[in-house]
Short mmCIF file of C-alpha atoms in Angstrom, two decimals:
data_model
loop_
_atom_site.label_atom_id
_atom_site.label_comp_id
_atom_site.label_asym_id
_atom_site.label_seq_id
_atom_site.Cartn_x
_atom_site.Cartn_y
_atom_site.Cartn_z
CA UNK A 1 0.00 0.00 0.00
CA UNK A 2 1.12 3.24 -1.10
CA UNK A 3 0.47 6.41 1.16
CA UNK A 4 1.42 9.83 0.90
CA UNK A 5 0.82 13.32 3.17
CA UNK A 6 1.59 16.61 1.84
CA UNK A 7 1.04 19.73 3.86
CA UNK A 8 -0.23 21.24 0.97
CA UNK A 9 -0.49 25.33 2.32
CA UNK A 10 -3.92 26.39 0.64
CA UNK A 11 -5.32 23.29 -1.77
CA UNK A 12 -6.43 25.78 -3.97
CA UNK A 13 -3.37 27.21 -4.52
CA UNK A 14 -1.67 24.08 -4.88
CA UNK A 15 -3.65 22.75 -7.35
CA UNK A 16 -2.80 25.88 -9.62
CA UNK A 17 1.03 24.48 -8.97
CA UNK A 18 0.98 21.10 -10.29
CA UNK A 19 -1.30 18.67 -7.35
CA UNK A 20 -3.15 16.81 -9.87
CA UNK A 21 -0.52 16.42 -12.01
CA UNK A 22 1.04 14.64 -8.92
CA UNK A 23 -1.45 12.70 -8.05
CA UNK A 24 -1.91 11.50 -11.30
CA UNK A 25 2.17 10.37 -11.58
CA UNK A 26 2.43 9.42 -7.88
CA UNK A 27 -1.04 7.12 -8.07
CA UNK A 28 -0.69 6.53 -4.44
CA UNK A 29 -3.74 4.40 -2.62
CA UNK A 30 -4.19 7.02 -0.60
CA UNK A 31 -3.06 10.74 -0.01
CA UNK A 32 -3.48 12.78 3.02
CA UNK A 33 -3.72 16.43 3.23
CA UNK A 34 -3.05 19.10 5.69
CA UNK A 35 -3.60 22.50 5.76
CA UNK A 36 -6.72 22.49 2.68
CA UNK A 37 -7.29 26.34 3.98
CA UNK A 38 -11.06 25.66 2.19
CA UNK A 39 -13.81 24.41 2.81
CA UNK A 40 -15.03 21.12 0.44
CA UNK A 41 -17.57 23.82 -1.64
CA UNK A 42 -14.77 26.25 -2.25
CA UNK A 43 -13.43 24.73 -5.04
CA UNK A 44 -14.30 21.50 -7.64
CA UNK A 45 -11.70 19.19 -6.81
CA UNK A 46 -11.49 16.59 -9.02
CA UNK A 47 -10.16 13.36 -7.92
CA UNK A 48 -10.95 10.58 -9.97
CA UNK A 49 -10.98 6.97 -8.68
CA UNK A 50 -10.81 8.53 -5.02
CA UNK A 51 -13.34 8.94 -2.15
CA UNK A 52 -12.74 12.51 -0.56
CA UNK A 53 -12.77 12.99 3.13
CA UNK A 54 -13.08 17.01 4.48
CA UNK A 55 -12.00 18.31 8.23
CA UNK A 56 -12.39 21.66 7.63
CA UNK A 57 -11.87 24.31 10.09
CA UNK A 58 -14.72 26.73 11.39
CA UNK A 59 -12.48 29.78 10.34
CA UNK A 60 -12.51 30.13 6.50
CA UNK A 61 -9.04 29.68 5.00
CA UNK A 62 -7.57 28.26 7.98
CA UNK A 63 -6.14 24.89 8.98
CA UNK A 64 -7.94 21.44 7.39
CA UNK A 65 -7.32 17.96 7.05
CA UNK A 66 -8.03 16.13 3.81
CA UNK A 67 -7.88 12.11 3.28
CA UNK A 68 -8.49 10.93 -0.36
CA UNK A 69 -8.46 6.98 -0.90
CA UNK A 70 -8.85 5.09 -3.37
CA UNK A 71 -10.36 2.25 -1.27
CA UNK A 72 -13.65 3.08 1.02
CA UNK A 73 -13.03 3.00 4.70
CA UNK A 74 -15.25 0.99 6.92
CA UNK A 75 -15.54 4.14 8.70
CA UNK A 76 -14.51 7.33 9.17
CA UNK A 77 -14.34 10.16 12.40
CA UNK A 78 -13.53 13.44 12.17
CA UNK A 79 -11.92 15.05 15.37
CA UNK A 80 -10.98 13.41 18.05
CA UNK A 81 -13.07 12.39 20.89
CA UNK A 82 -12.54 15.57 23.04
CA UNK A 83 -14.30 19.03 23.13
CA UNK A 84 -11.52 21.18 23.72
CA UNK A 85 -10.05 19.83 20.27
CA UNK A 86 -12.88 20.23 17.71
CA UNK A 87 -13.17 23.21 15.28
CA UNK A 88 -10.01 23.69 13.66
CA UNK A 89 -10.20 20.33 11.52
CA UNK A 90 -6.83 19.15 12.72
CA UNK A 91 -7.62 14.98 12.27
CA UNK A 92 -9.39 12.83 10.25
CA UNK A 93 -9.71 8.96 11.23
CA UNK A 94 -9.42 6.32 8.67
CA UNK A 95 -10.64 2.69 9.74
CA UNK A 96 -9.78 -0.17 7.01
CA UNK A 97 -9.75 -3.99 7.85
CA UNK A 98 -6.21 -4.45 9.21
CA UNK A 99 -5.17 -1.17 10.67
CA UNK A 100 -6.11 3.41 11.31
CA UNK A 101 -5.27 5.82 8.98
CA UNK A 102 -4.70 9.11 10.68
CA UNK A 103 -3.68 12.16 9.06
CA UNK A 104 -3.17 15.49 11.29
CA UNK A 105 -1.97 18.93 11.45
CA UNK A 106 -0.72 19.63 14.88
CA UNK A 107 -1.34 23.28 16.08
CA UNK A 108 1.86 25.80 15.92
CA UNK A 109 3.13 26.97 19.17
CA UNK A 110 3.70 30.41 17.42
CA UNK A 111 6.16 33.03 17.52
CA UNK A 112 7.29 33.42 21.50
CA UNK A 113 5.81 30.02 21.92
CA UNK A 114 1.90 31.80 22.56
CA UNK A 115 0.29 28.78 22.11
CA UNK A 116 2.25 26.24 23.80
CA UNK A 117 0.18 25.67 26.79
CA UNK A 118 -2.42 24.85 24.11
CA UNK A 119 -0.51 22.91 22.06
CA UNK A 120 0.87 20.36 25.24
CA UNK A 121 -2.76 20.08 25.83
CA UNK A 122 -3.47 18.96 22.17
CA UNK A 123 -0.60 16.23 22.32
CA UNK A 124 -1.81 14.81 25.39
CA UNK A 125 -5.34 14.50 23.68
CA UNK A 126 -3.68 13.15 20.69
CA UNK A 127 -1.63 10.81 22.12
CA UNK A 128 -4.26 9.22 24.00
CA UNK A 129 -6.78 8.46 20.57
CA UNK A 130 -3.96 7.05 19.30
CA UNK A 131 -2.89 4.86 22.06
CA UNK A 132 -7.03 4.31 22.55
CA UNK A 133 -7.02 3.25 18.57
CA UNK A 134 -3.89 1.39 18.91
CA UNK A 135 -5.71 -0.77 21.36
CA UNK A 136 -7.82 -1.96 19.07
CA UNK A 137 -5.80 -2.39 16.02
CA UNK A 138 -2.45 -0.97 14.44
CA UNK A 139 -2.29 2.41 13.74
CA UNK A 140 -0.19 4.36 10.83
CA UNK A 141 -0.35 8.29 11.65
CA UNK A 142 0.49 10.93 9.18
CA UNK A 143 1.31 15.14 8.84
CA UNK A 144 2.40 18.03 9.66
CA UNK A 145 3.06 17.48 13.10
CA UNK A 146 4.64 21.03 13.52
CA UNK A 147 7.87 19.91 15.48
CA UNK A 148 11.46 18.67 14.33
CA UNK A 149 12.37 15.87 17.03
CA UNK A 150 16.33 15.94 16.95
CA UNK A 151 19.01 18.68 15.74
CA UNK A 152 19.41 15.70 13.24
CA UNK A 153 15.66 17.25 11.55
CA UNK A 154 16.68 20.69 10.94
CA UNK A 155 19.38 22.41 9.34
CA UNK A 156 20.25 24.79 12.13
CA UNK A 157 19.57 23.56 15.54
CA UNK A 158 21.40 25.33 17.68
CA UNK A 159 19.91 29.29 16.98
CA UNK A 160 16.27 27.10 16.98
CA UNK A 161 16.21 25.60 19.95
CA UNK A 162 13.34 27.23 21.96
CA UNK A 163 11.74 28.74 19.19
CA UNK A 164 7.92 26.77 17.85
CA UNK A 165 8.61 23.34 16.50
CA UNK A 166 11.80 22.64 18.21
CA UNK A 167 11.13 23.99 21.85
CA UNK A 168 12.19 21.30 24.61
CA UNK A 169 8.51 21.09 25.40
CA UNK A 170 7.22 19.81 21.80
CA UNK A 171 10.43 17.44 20.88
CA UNK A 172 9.51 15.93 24.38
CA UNK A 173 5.77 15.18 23.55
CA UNK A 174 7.24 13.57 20.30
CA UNK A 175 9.60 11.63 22.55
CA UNK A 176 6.76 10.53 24.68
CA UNK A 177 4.16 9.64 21.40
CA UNK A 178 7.17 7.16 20.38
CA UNK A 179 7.46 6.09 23.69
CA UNK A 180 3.87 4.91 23.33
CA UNK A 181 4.62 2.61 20.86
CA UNK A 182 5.04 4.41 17.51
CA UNK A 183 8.07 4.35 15.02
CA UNK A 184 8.84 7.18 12.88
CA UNK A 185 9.19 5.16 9.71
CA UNK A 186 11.53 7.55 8.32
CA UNK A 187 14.37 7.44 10.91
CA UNK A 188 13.54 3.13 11.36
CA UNK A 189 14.89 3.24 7.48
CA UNK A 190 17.43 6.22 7.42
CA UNK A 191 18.69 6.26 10.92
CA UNK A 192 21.96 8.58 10.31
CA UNK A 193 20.37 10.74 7.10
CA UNK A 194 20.74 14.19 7.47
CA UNK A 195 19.45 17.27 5.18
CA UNK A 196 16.16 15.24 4.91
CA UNK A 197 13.89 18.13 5.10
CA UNK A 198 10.09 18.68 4.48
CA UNK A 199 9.40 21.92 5.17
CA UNK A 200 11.13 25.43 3.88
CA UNK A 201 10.56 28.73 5.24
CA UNK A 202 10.06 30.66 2.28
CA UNK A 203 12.24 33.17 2.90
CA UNK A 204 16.35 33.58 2.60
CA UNK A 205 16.03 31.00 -0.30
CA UNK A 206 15.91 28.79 2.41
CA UNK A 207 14.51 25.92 -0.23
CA UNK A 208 17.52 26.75 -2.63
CA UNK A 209 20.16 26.39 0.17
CA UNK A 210 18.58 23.18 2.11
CA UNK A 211 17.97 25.05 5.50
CA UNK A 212 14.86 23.33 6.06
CA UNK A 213 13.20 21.09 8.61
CA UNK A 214 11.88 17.84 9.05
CA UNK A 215 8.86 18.13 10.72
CA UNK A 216 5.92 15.79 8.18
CA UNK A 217 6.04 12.05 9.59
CA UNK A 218 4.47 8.96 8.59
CA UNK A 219 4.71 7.10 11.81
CA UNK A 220 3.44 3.43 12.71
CA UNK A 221 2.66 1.06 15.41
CA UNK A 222 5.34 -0.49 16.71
CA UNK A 223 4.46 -4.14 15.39
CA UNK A 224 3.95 -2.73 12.17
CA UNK A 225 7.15 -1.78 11.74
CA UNK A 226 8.39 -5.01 9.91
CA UNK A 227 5.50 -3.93 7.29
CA UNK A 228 7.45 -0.69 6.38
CA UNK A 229 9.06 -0.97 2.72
CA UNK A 230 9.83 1.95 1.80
CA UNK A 231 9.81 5.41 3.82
CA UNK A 232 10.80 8.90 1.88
CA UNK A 233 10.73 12.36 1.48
CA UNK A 234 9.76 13.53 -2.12
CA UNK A 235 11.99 16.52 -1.94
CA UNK A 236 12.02 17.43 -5.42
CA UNK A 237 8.03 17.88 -5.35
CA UNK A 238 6.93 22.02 -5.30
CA UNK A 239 3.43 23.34 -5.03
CA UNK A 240 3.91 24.48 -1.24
CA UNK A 241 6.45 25.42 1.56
CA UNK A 242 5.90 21.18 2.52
CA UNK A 243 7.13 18.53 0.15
CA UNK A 244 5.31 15.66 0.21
CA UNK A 245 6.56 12.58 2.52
CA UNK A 246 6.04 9.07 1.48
CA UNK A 247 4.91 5.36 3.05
CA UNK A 248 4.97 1.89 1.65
CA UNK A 249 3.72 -0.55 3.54
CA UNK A 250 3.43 -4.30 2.69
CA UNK A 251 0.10 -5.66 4.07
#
C-alpha cells in the first residue's frame, strides 16, 4: 500500500502548482492532506478513482485535514473524541480492515511560543486516541506534526532551539508519542540521514540552500514496523512550503 501526506499550504493554490498532475504520476492508494485552507464547496476538486474525506476548520481559510483513498473506509471520524479539540479540523480517522489511517496537522506553538500551553494540551489528547485506537488495532499516523524531534531534523539547531517546533517542550511530547509505541518510519529506514527536510521557510532562499526542517512524519505502530518498505521524502516535489513525505507498507 502506497500512502502519501503533503502539507499542501492552501489546496487551492496548490492545485494551480501542479497537485493533480502529482497525483496523477504518484497514483498513491491514498493521499493525506493538511492545511486544505477551504472548505469542500470552495473549489471542484477533481479526484478521480478517489473517495474525498473534508476536516475543515470553522475559520474560512484556515487549517484542514483532507484524506483521499482510493479504497472506502469501513468508517470514518472526524476530530478526536474531546471538546476542547474540535473546530479547527486538525484529524481525520481512517478505519480499514487491518489497521487506522490518521492524518493530522498539529497546532503551531507560534512566535514566543503563545500557544504552547495549548498545544501540550493537544498532544496529550492526541496521544491518548492514538494509544485508545492502537488498542484496538495498528495504527499508521500521518502530517504536519509542527515539530522537528532531533538537531538531526533541521538544518540549524542550535539558533532554533526554543523557538515553535523545536522547543524542549514539543520534541519531548514527540519523545513521549514514540514512547507509546510508535516508530517514525523515516528514521527506522534512514537512521543517520541528514538534510532530509520537508518543510522550507520561504524566505532567505531557504529551499535553494537546504535550511529546512523535518517536521511531516508517517509514523506506525510499533508491530507494524516489519511492514514498512519503503519510507521517503519527495523533496524534489513544489506546489507548497511542505514537500510531500512518502509510506509503503506491505500488508
Amino acid at each position: 500500500m502506497k500512502l502519501i501526506s503533503w502539507n499542501v499550504n492552501g489546496l487551492r493554490a496548490c492545485i494551480q502548482k501542479g497537485f493533480y498532475e502529482f497525483l496523477e504520476n504518484a497514483a498513491p492508494d491514498c493521499i493525506c492532506l493538511q492545511e486544505t485552507k477551504m472548505q469542500p464547496g470552495q473549489a471542484d476538486v477533481q479526484t478521480p478513482g478517489y473517495h474525498q474525506y473534508w476536516n475543515s476548520a470553522e475559520r474560512k481559510g484556515y487549517s484542514g485535514t483532507a484524506i483521499f483513498t482510493r479504497h472506502e473506509p469501513l468508517s470514518v471520524v472526524f476530530e478526536m473524541d474531546d471538546a476542547r479539540h474540535v473546530g479547527e479540523g486538525r484529524v481525520i480517522t481512517a478505519e480499514y480492515p487491518d489497521f487506522y489511517l490518521v492524518t493530522a496537522y498539529s497546532p503551531n506553538a507560534q512566535e514566543g511560543l503563545a500557544r504552547l500551553p495549548y498545544r501540550m494540551e493537544w498532544e496529550d489528547a492526541f496521544r491518548a486516541w492514538l494509544t485508545a485506537l492502537d488498542a484496538k488495532k495498528p495504527v499508521v499516523v500521518c502530517g504536519d506534526l509542527n515539530v522537528a524531534h532531533q538537531e538531526v531534523d533541521l538544518k540549524n539547531p542550535k539558533p532554533n532551539r526554543g523557538n515553535a517546533g523545536f522547543s524542549d517542550e514539543e520534541r519531548a511530547k514527540m519523545t513521549e508519542l514514540l514512547a507509546a509505541g510508535f516508530t517514525d518510519t523515516f528514521r527506522f529506514l534512514h537512521p543517520d540521514a541528514t538534510g532530509a527536510y520537508s518543510w522550507w521557510s520561504y524566505r532567505y532562499n531557504a529551499r535553494k540552500n537546504n535550511a529546512g526542517w523535518r517536521i511531516d512524519y508517517f509514523l506506525v505502530s510499533d508491530r507494524l514496523r516489519g511492514h514498512v518498505k519503503t519510507a521517503a521524502i519527495l523533496n524534489d516535489v513544489y506546489g507548497s512550503d511542505h514537500c510531500p513525505v512518502l509510506l509503503e507498507l506491505e500488508l
